PDB file of C-alpha atoms in Angstrom:
ATOM      1  CA  GLY A   1     104.722  79.231 113.257  1.00 70.00           C
ATOM      2  CA  SER A   2     101.795  81.483 114.020  1.00 90.00           C
ATOM      3  CA  CYS A   3      98.709  82.843 112.394  1.00 94.00           C
ATOM      4  CA  SER A   4      97.644  86.389 113.504  1.00 95.00           C
ATOM      5  CA  THR A   5      94.102  87.206 112.915  1.00 97.00           C
ATOM      6  CA  ILE A   6      92.738  90.771 112.610  1.00 98.00           C
ATOM      7  CA  VAL A   7      88.906  91.250 112.922  1.00 98.00           C
ATOM      8  CA  LEU A   8      87.217  94.410 111.751  1.00 98.00           C
ATOM      9  CA  ASN A   9      84.785  94.745 114.637  1.00 97.00           C
ATOM     10  CA  ASN A  10      82.558  97.416 114.397  1.00 96.00           C
ATOM     11  CA  PRO A  11      79.323  95.744 112.668  1.00 96.00           C
ATOM     12  CA  ARG A  12      77.007  98.502 113.454  1.00 95.00           C
ATOM     13  CA  ARG A  13      78.840 100.902 111.049  1.00 95.00           C
ATOM     14  CA  ARG A  14      79.366  98.148 108.576  1.00 97.00           C
ATOM     15  CA  ASN A  15      83.194  98.072 109.478  1.00 98.00           C
ATOM     16  CA  ALA A  16      83.521 100.969 107.673  1.00 97.00           C
ATOM     17  CA  LEU A  17      87.139 102.230 107.264  1.00 97.00           C
ATOM     18  CA  SER A  18      86.953 105.513 109.451  1.00 96.00           C
ATOM     19  CA  LEU A  19      90.160 107.051 110.565  1.00 95.00           C
ATOM     20  CA  PRO A  20      90.246 105.433 113.874  1.00 96.00           C
ATOM     21  CA  MET A  21      89.454 101.926 112.020  1.00 97.00           C
ATOM     22  CA  LEU A  22      92.183 102.719 109.497  1.00 98.00           C
ATOM     23  CA  ARG A  23      94.799 103.562 112.275  1.00 97.00           C
ATOM     24  CA  CYS A  24      94.031 100.264 114.358  1.00 97.00           C
ATOM     25  CA  LEU A  25      94.340  98.171 111.258  1.00 98.00           C
ATOM     26  CA  ARG A  26      97.556  99.859 110.259  1.00 98.00           C
ATOM     27  CA  GLN A  27      98.697  99.246 114.017  1.00 97.00           C
ATOM     28  CA  ASP A  28      97.571  95.611 113.865  1.00 97.00           C
ATOM     29  CA  LEU A  29      99.307  94.899 110.720  1.00 97.00           C
ATOM     30  CA  LEU A  30     102.508  96.071 112.051  1.00 97.00           C
ATOM     31  CA  HIS A  31     102.213  94.179 115.401  1.00 94.00           C
ATOM     32  CA  ASP A  32     104.661  91.510 115.851  1.00 92.00           C
ATOM     33  CA  VAL A  33     105.790  91.602 112.115  1.00 92.00           C
ATOM     34  CA  LYS A  34     109.418  91.213 112.893  1.00 89.00           C
ATOM     35  CA  SER A  35     108.641  88.492 115.149  1.00 91.00           C
ATOM     36  CA  ARG A  36     110.151  84.993 113.789  1.00 88.00           C
ATOM     37  CA  GLU A  37     106.925  83.132 114.882  1.00 93.00           C
ATOM     38  CA  LEU A  38     104.669  85.327 112.862  1.00 95.00           C
ATOM     39  CA  ARG A  39     103.819  83.689 109.427  1.00 96.00           C
ATOM     40  CA  VAL A  40     100.747  84.860 108.162  1.00 97.00           C
ATOM     41  CA  ILE A  41      97.749  87.305 108.832  1.00 98.00           C
ATOM     42  CA  VAL A  42      94.278  86.926 108.248  1.00 98.00           C
ATOM     43  CA  ILE A  43      91.752  89.874 108.099  1.00 98.00           C
ATOM     44  CA  ALA A  44      88.254  88.926 109.040  1.00 98.00           C
ATOM     45  CA  ALA A  45      85.297  90.819 110.210  1.00 98.00           C
ATOM     46  CA  GLU A  46      82.134  90.709 112.681  1.00 97.00           C
ATOM     47  CA  GLY A  47      78.705  90.856 111.122  1.00 96.00           C
ATOM     48  CA  PRO A  48      76.845  90.472 107.563  1.00 96.00           C
ATOM     49  CA  VAL A  49      79.029  93.286 106.003  1.00 98.00           C
ATOM     50  CA  PHE A  50      82.916  92.449 105.855  1.00 98.00           C
ATOM     51  CA  CYS A  51      83.578  96.118 105.034  1.00 98.00           C
ATOM     52  CA  SER A  52      81.472  98.966 103.518  1.00 97.00           C
ATOM     53  CA  GLY A  53      84.617 101.027 102.739  1.00 97.00           C
ATOM     54  CA  HIS A  54      85.049 104.699 103.972  1.00 96.00           C
ATOM     55  CA  ASP A  55      82.690 106.282 106.671  1.00 94.00           C
ATOM     56  CA  LEU A  56      80.825 108.694 104.424  1.00 91.00           C
ATOM     57  CA  LYS A  57      80.303 111.049 107.832  1.00 89.00           C
ATOM     58  CA  GLU A  58      84.010 111.714 107.699  1.00 90.00           C
ATOM     59  CA  LEU A  59      83.752 113.051 104.125  1.00 89.00           C
ATOM     60  CA  SER A  60      81.195 115.494 104.499  1.00 82.00           C
ATOM     61  CA  THR A  61      81.320 119.379 103.774  1.00 72.00           C
ATOM     62  CA  GLU A  62      81.718 119.818 107.433  1.00 71.00           C
ATOM     63  CA  ASP A  63      85.089 118.558 107.274  1.00 68.00           C
ATOM     64  CA  ASP A  64      87.843 120.395 105.381  1.00 84.00           C
ATOM     65  CA  VAL A  65      89.829 119.258 102.417  1.00 88.00           C
ATOM     66  CA  LYS A  66      92.843 118.483 104.906  1.00 89.00           C
ATOM     67  CA  HIS A  67      90.645 116.028 106.706  1.00 88.00           C
ATOM     68  CA  HIS A  68      89.487 114.428 103.589  1.00 92.00           C
ATOM     69  CA  SER A  69      92.949 114.065 102.525  1.00 93.00           C
ATOM     70  CA  GLN A  70      94.181 112.449 105.429  1.00 94.00           C
ATOM     71  CA  VAL A  71      91.054 110.048 105.108  1.00 95.00           C
ATOM     72  CA  PHE A  72      92.519 108.808 101.833  1.00 96.00           C
ATOM     73  CA  GLU A  73      96.302 108.976 102.323  1.00 97.00           C
ATOM     74  CA  LEU A  74      96.069 106.794 105.502  1.00 97.00           C
ATOM     75  CA  CYS A  75      93.654 104.236 103.406  1.00 98.00           C
ATOM     76  CA  ALA A  76      96.491 104.113 100.497  1.00 98.00           C
ATOM     77  CA  GLU A  77      99.187 103.772 103.142  1.00 98.00           C
ATOM     78  CA  VAL A  78      97.261 100.661 104.752  1.00 98.00           C
ATOM     79  CA  MET A  79      96.505  98.999 101.533  1.00 98.00           C
ATOM     80  CA  THR A  80     100.466  99.411 100.248  1.00 97.00           C
ATOM     81  CA  LEU A  81     101.523  98.261 103.465  1.00 98.00           C
ATOM     82  CA  ILE A  82      99.854  94.992 103.173  1.00 98.00           C
ATOM     83  CA  GLN A  83     101.683  94.276  99.970  1.00 96.00           C
ATOM     84  CA  LYS A  84     105.024  95.494 101.813  1.00 97.00           C
ATOM     85  CA  LEU A  85     104.498  93.203 105.133  1.00 97.00           C
ATOM     86  CA  PRO A  86     107.181  90.028 105.060  1.00 97.00           C
ATOM     87  CA  VAL A  87     104.141  87.510 105.644  1.00 97.00           C
ATOM     88  CA  PRO A  88     101.466  86.913 103.666  1.00 98.00           C
ATOM     89  CA  VAL A  89      98.010  88.417 104.301  1.00 98.00           C
ATOM     90  CA  ILE A  90      94.800  86.600 103.558  1.00 98.00           C
ATOM     91  CA  ALA A  91      91.299  88.034 103.628  1.00 98.00           C
ATOM     92  CA  LYS A  92      88.559  85.878 105.080  1.00 98.00           C
ATOM     93  CA  VAL A  93      85.538  87.355 103.691  1.00 98.00           C
ATOM     94  CA  ASN A  94      81.822  86.502 104.793  1.00 98.00           C
ATOM     95  CA  GLY A  95      79.394  89.075 103.396  1.00 97.00           C
ATOM     96  CA  LEU A  96      79.443  92.209 101.488  1.00 98.00           C
ATOM     97  CA  ALA A  97      82.579  94.120 100.613  1.00 98.00           C
ATOM     98  CA  THR A  98      82.216  97.456  98.991  1.00 98.00           C
ATOM     99  CA  ALA A  99      84.243 100.341  97.687  1.00 98.00           C
ATOM    100  CA  ALA A 100      87.372 100.743  99.921  1.00 98.00           C
ATOM    101  CA  GLY A 101      86.125  97.359 101.549  1.00 98.00           C
ATOM    102  CA  CYS A 102      86.370  95.623  98.101  1.00 98.00           C
ATOM    103  CA  GLN A 103      89.944  97.539  97.882  1.00 98.00           C
ATOM    104  CA  LEU A 104      91.065  95.841 100.952  1.00 98.00           C
ATOM    105  CA  VAL A 105      90.112  92.432  99.480  1.00 98.00           C
ATOM    106  CA  ALA A 106      92.163  92.994  96.317  1.00 98.00           C
ATOM    107  CA  SER A 107      95.007  94.417  98.323  1.00 98.00           C
ATOM    108  CA  CYS A 108      95.527  91.167 100.267  1.00 98.00           C
ATOM    109  CA  ASP A 109      97.749  88.324  98.782  1.00 98.00           C
ATOM    110  CA  ILE A 110      95.133  85.844  99.122  1.00 98.00           C
ATOM    111  CA  ALA A 111      91.227  85.899  99.531  1.00 98.00           C
ATOM    112  CA  VAL A 112      88.967  83.219 100.594  1.00 98.00           C
ATOM    113  CA  ALA A 113      85.215  84.121 100.309  1.00 98.00           C
ATOM    114  CA  SER A 114      82.070  82.241 101.539  1.00 98.00           C
ATOM    115  CA  GLU A 115      79.467  81.754  98.816  1.00 98.00           C
ATOM    116  CA  LYS A 116      77.215  84.364 100.154  1.00 98.00           C
ATOM    117  CA  SER A 117      79.887  87.214  99.713  1.00 98.00           C
ATOM    118  CA  LYS A 118      79.371  89.920  97.258  1.00 98.00           C
ATOM    119  CA  PHE A 119      82.105  92.600  95.968  1.00 98.00           C
ATOM    120  CA  ALA A 120      81.246  96.127  94.537  1.00 98.00           C
ATOM    121  CA  THR A 121      82.307  99.786  93.937  1.00 98.00           C
ATOM    122  CA  PRO A 122      79.334 101.559  93.993  1.00 97.00           C
ATOM    123  CA  GLY A 123      80.781 105.138  94.536  1.00 97.00           C
ATOM    124  CA  VAL A 124      79.555 106.354  91.347  1.00 97.00           C
ATOM    125  CA  ASN A 125      75.990 105.959  92.489  1.00 96.00           C
ATOM    126  CA  ILE A 126      76.531 108.481  95.161  1.00 95.00           C
ATOM    127  CA  GLY A 127      78.868 110.812  93.073  1.00 95.00           C
ATOM    128  CA  LEU A 128      81.994 109.797  94.666  1.00 95.00           C
ATOM    129  CA  PHE A 129      83.828 107.737  91.963  1.00 97.00           C
ATOM    130  CA  CYS A 130      85.891 104.794  93.468  1.00 98.00           C
ATOM    131  CA  SER A 131      89.117 105.928  92.160  1.00 97.00           C
ATOM    132  CA  THR A 132      91.529 104.504  94.766  1.00 97.00           C
ATOM    133  CA  PRO A 133      89.723 101.230  95.048  1.00 98.00           C
ATOM    134  CA  ALA A 134      90.338 101.290  91.347  1.00 98.00           C
ATOM    135  CA  VAL A 135      93.995 101.091  91.803  1.00 98.00           C
ATOM    136  CA  ALA A 136      93.722  97.760  93.501  1.00 98.00           C
ATOM    137  CA  LEU A 137      90.917  96.533  91.235  1.00 97.00           C
ATOM    138  CA  GLY A 138      92.840  97.316  88.254  1.00 96.00           C
ATOM    139  CA  ARG A 139      95.672  95.322  89.328  1.00 96.00           C
ATOM    140  CA  SER A 140      93.437  92.250  90.343  1.00 96.00           C
ATOM    141  CA  LEU A 141      90.900  92.041  87.635  1.00 97.00           C
ATOM    142  CA  PRO A 142      90.597  92.261  83.795  1.00 97.00           C
ATOM    143  CA  ARG A 143      90.402  95.883  82.935  1.00 97.00           C
ATOM    144  CA  LYS A 144      86.799  95.466  81.400  1.00 98.00           C
ATOM    145  CA  VAL A 145      85.531  93.953  84.382  1.00 98.00           C
ATOM    146  CA  ALA A 146      87.001  96.384  86.772  1.00 98.00           C
ATOM    147  CA  LEU A 147      85.593  99.146  84.662  1.00 98.00           C
ATOM    148  CA  GLU A 148      82.069  97.715  84.573  1.00 98.00           C
ATOM    149  CA  MET A 149      82.092  97.455  88.265  1.00 98.00           C
ATOM    150  CA  LEU A 150      83.451 101.020  88.578  1.00 98.00           C
ATOM    151  CA  PHE A 151      80.842 102.652  85.910  1.00 98.00           C
ATOM    152  CA  THR A 152      77.689 100.794  87.197  1.00 98.00           C
ATOM    153  CA  GLY A 153      78.415  99.959  90.866  1.00 98.00           C
ATOM    154  CA  GLU A 154      76.837  96.512  90.322  1.00 98.00           C
ATOM    155  CA  PRO A 155      78.229  93.973  92.673  1.00 98.00           C
ATOM    156  CA  LEU A 156      80.071  90.657  91.553  1.00 98.00           C
ATOM    157  CA  SER A 157      79.067  87.401  93.360  1.00 98.00           C
ATOM    158  CA  ALA A 158      81.557  85.358  94.987  1.00 98.00           C
ATOM    159  CA  HIS A 159      81.522  82.976  91.927  1.00 98.00           C
ATOM    160  CA  GLU A 160      82.051  85.619  89.517  1.00 98.00           C
ATOM    161  CA  ALA A 161      84.584  87.101  91.699  1.00 98.00           C
ATOM    162  CA  LEU A 162      86.561  83.847  91.759  1.00 98.00           C
ATOM    163  CA  MET A 163      86.043  83.635  87.842  1.00 98.00           C
ATOM    164  CA  HIS A 164      87.901  86.990  87.205  1.00 98.00           C
ATOM    165  CA  GLY A 165      90.505  86.800  89.959  1.00 97.00           C
ATOM    166  CA  LEU A 166      89.264  88.951  92.883  1.00 98.00           C
ATOM    167  CA  VAL A 167      89.397  86.203  95.313  1.00 98.00           C
ATOM    168  CA  SER A 168      91.287  82.862  95.347  1.00 98.00           C
ATOM    169  CA  LYS A 169      88.645  80.515  96.821  1.00 98.00           C
ATOM    170  CA  VAL A 170      84.922  80.198  97.238  1.00 98.00           C
ATOM    171  CA  VAL A 171      83.554  77.956 100.034  1.00 98.00           C
ATOM    172  CA  PRO A 172      80.199  77.450 101.787  1.00 98.00           C
ATOM    173  CA  GLU A 173      79.886  79.687 104.603  1.00 98.00           C
ATOM    174  CA  ASP A 174      80.448  76.548 107.294  1.00 98.00           C
ATOM    175  CA  LYS A 175      83.618  75.738 105.580  1.00 98.00           C
ATOM    176  CA  LEU A 176      84.995  79.289 105.586  1.00 98.00           C
ATOM    177  CA  GLU A 177      87.238  79.230 108.757  1.00 98.00           C
ATOM    178  CA  GLU A 178      88.257  75.572 108.012  1.00 98.00           C
ATOM    179  CA  GLU A 179      89.571  76.361 104.393  1.00 98.00           C
ATOM    180  CA  THR A 180      91.314  79.515 105.537  1.00 98.00           C
ATOM    181  CA  MET A 181      93.090  78.038 108.183  1.00 97.00           C
ATOM    182  CA  LYS A 182      94.256  75.016 105.995  1.00 97.00           C
ATOM    183  CA  ILE A 183      95.938  77.798 103.625  1.00 98.00           C
ATOM    184  CA  SER A 184      97.547  79.373 106.851  1.00 97.00           C
ATOM    185  CA  HIS A 185      98.746  76.179 108.015  1.00 96.00           C
ATOM    186  CA  LYS A 186     100.087  75.378 104.781  1.00 96.00           C
ATOM    187  CA  ILE A 187     102.044  78.741 104.620  1.00 97.00           C
ATOM    188  CA  CYS A 188     103.417  78.143 108.138  1.00 95.00           C
ATOM    189  CA  GLU A 189     105.263  75.014 106.929  1.00 95.00           C
ATOM    190  CA  SER A 190     107.549  77.125 104.844  1.00 95.00           C
ATOM    191  CA  SER A 191     110.512  79.101 105.656  1.00 96.00           C
ATOM    192  CA  LYS A 192     109.718  82.748 106.874  1.00 95.00           C
ATOM    193  CA  SER A 193     112.571  84.201 105.080  1.00 96.00           C
ATOM    194  CA  VAL A 194     112.315  82.399 101.960  1.00 97.00           C
ATOM    195  CA  LEU A 195     108.350  83.618 101.793  1.00 97.00           C
ATOM    196  CA  ALA A 196     109.376  87.288 102.715  1.00 97.00           C
ATOM    197  CA  LEU A 197     112.118  87.224  99.805  1.00 98.00           C
ATOM    198  CA  GLY A 198     109.400  85.736  97.448  1.00 98.00           C
ATOM    199  CA  LYS A 199     106.712  87.998  98.399  1.00 98.00           C
ATOM    200  CA  ALA A 200     108.658  90.980  97.854  1.00 97.00           C
ATOM    201  CA  THR A 201     110.152  89.787  94.623  1.00 98.00           C
ATOM    202  CA  PHE A 202     106.769  89.054  93.138  1.00 98.00           C
ATOM    203  CA  TYR A 203     105.298  92.398  93.674  1.00 97.00           C
ATOM    204  CA  ARG A 204     108.417  93.979  92.532  1.00 97.00           C
ATOM    205  CA  GLN A 205     108.370  92.066  89.154  1.00 97.00           C
ATOM    206  CA  ILE A 206     104.648  92.181  88.450  1.00 94.00           C
ATOM    207  CA  THR A 207     104.980  95.859  87.390  1.00 92.00           C
ATOM    208  CA  GLN A 208     108.257  95.281  85.148  1.00 96.00           C
ATOM    209  CA  ASP A 209     108.510  94.450  81.567  1.00 97.00           C
ATOM    210  CA  LEU A 210     109.183  90.778  80.542  1.00 97.00           C
ATOM    211  CA  ASP A 211     112.875  91.117  80.073  1.00 98.00           C
ATOM    212  CA  THR A 212     113.646  93.407  83.170  1.00 98.00           C
ATOM    213  CA  ALA A 213     111.519  90.908  85.388  1.00 98.00           C
ATOM    214  CA  TYR A 214     113.529  87.948  84.263  1.00 98.00           C
ATOM    215  CA  LYS A 215     116.824  89.864  85.136  1.00 98.00           C
ATOM    216  CA  MET A 216     115.767  90.764  88.565  1.00 97.00           C
ATOM    217  CA  THR A 217     114.167  87.482  89.445  1.00 98.00           C
ATOM    218  CA  THR A 218     117.259  85.640  88.315  1.00 98.00           C
ATOM    219  CA  GLN A 219     119.516  87.415  90.562  1.00 98.00           C
ATOM    220  CA  VAL A 220     116.787  86.810  93.210  1.00 98.00           C
ATOM    221  CA  MET A 221     117.169  82.967  92.852  1.00 97.00           C
ATOM    222  CA  VAL A 222     120.664  83.379  93.385  1.00 97.00           C
ATOM    223  CA  ASP A 223     120.243  85.380  96.291  1.00 97.00           C
ATOM    224  CA  ASN A 224     117.829  82.857  97.552  1.00 97.00           C
ATOM    225  CA  LEU A 225     120.293  80.242  97.404  1.00 96.00           C
ATOM    226  CA  THR A 226     122.737  81.949  99.861  1.00 96.00           C
ATOM    227  CA  LEU A 227     120.027  82.030 102.612  1.00 96.00           C
ATOM    228  CA  ARG A 228     120.612  79.478 105.221  1.00 96.00           C
ATOM    229  CA  ASP A 229     116.865  77.819 104.494  1.00 97.00           C
ATOM    230  CA  GLY A 230     117.627  77.924 100.835  1.00 97.00           C
ATOM    231  CA  GLN A 231     120.225  75.674 101.192  1.00 96.00           C
ATOM    232  CA  GLU A 232     118.700  73.691 104.154  1.00 96.00           C
ATOM    233  CA  GLY A 233     115.533  73.003 101.836  1.00 97.00           C
ATOM    234  CA  ILE A 234     117.696  71.730  98.824  1.00 96.00           C
ATOM    235  CA  GLU A 235     119.720  69.602 101.356  1.00 97.00           C
ATOM    236  CA  ALA A 236     116.577  68.163 102.913  1.00 96.00           C
ATOM    237  CA  PHE A 237     115.051  67.305  99.450  1.00 97.00           C
ATOM    238  CA  ILE A 238     117.943  65.307  98.518  1.00 97.00           C
ATOM    239  CA  GLN A 239     118.558  63.611 101.661  1.00 97.00           C
ATOM    240  CA  LYS A 240     114.882  62.954 101.369  1.00 97.00           C
ATOM    241  CA  ARG A 241     114.045  64.416 105.143  1.00 96.00           C
ATOM    242  CA  LYS A 242     111.888  67.116 106.349  1.00 96.00           C
ATOM    243  CA  PRO A 243     113.860  70.646 106.204  1.00 96.00           C
ATOM    244  CA  VAL A 244     114.324  72.396 109.504  1.00 96.00           C
ATOM    245  CA  TRP A 245     114.068  75.931 109.009  1.00 95.00           C
ATOM    246  CA  THR A 246     115.752  78.849 110.860  1.00 93.00           C
ATOM    247  CA  HIS A 247     113.804  81.480 109.259  1.00 92.00           C
TER     248      HIS A 247
END
C-alpha cells in the first residue's frame, strides 16, 4: 500500500486556510482515495507554522456575508471530509497550529507532533470567537480544557496537548518524520476494506448512546466477517501464516 502526503506550502502566509488553500486541500484529500493502493494520508506543512487558521484578509468588511459564509462552509466541509474518507488521516505537526489550524489537527484521525509544537484558539483576542474550531476541539478534548483554550486564547504545549488527547504522540523534531512513517507503514499492513469499515463505524458510534452503539457495532462485526479479508485474516491466524489481503 501507499502513503500520500499533502503539504500545506504557503509559509509566507503562515499556511493560512484561505479559500484557494481549502479548495486545494479538498482536492488533494479526494485524489486517488478510491485507489486500492492508497492506505493512509499524511497532512504536513512547510515553515515554522503548521497552520494559522483562516486568512483574516478574507474576513474583512470589504467582502460581503455571502463570501464569509463560503469560507466557513468550505472549511467545515473539508474538516468533515477528513473523517468520511475511507483511509486514516494523520496530522504531522511541526510548529504552531492556531484557530482553524488547530481545528485541522483535531479533525484528523491521528496527530503526531514535535516537541516544539503549540496549539491555540486565539480568535477571542481579535473579536472572532473560534466557534467552528470548537466543534472539533470539543470532540477531542475534555470540555473544561477546550473552553479554557477558547476563552483565553492561551496555547497548549505539545506535551499538554498529548496529556489532554489533542495529539496522539509527541516526539523530538528530528524524529517526527520517522515516527509518522512508522505509524503509516503499520497501517499499510492492514486490509483497506477492513480499515474503511472500522473508521466509518467508529465515527458513527461515538455520538450514540451506549445501547445504540453496541447494537450497531454488533451488526458491523457480523458484516466484517462477510468481507473476504475478514475471513482471510481469521484463516491466516488459525493457520499461523501472514494474511494475503485483497482490499
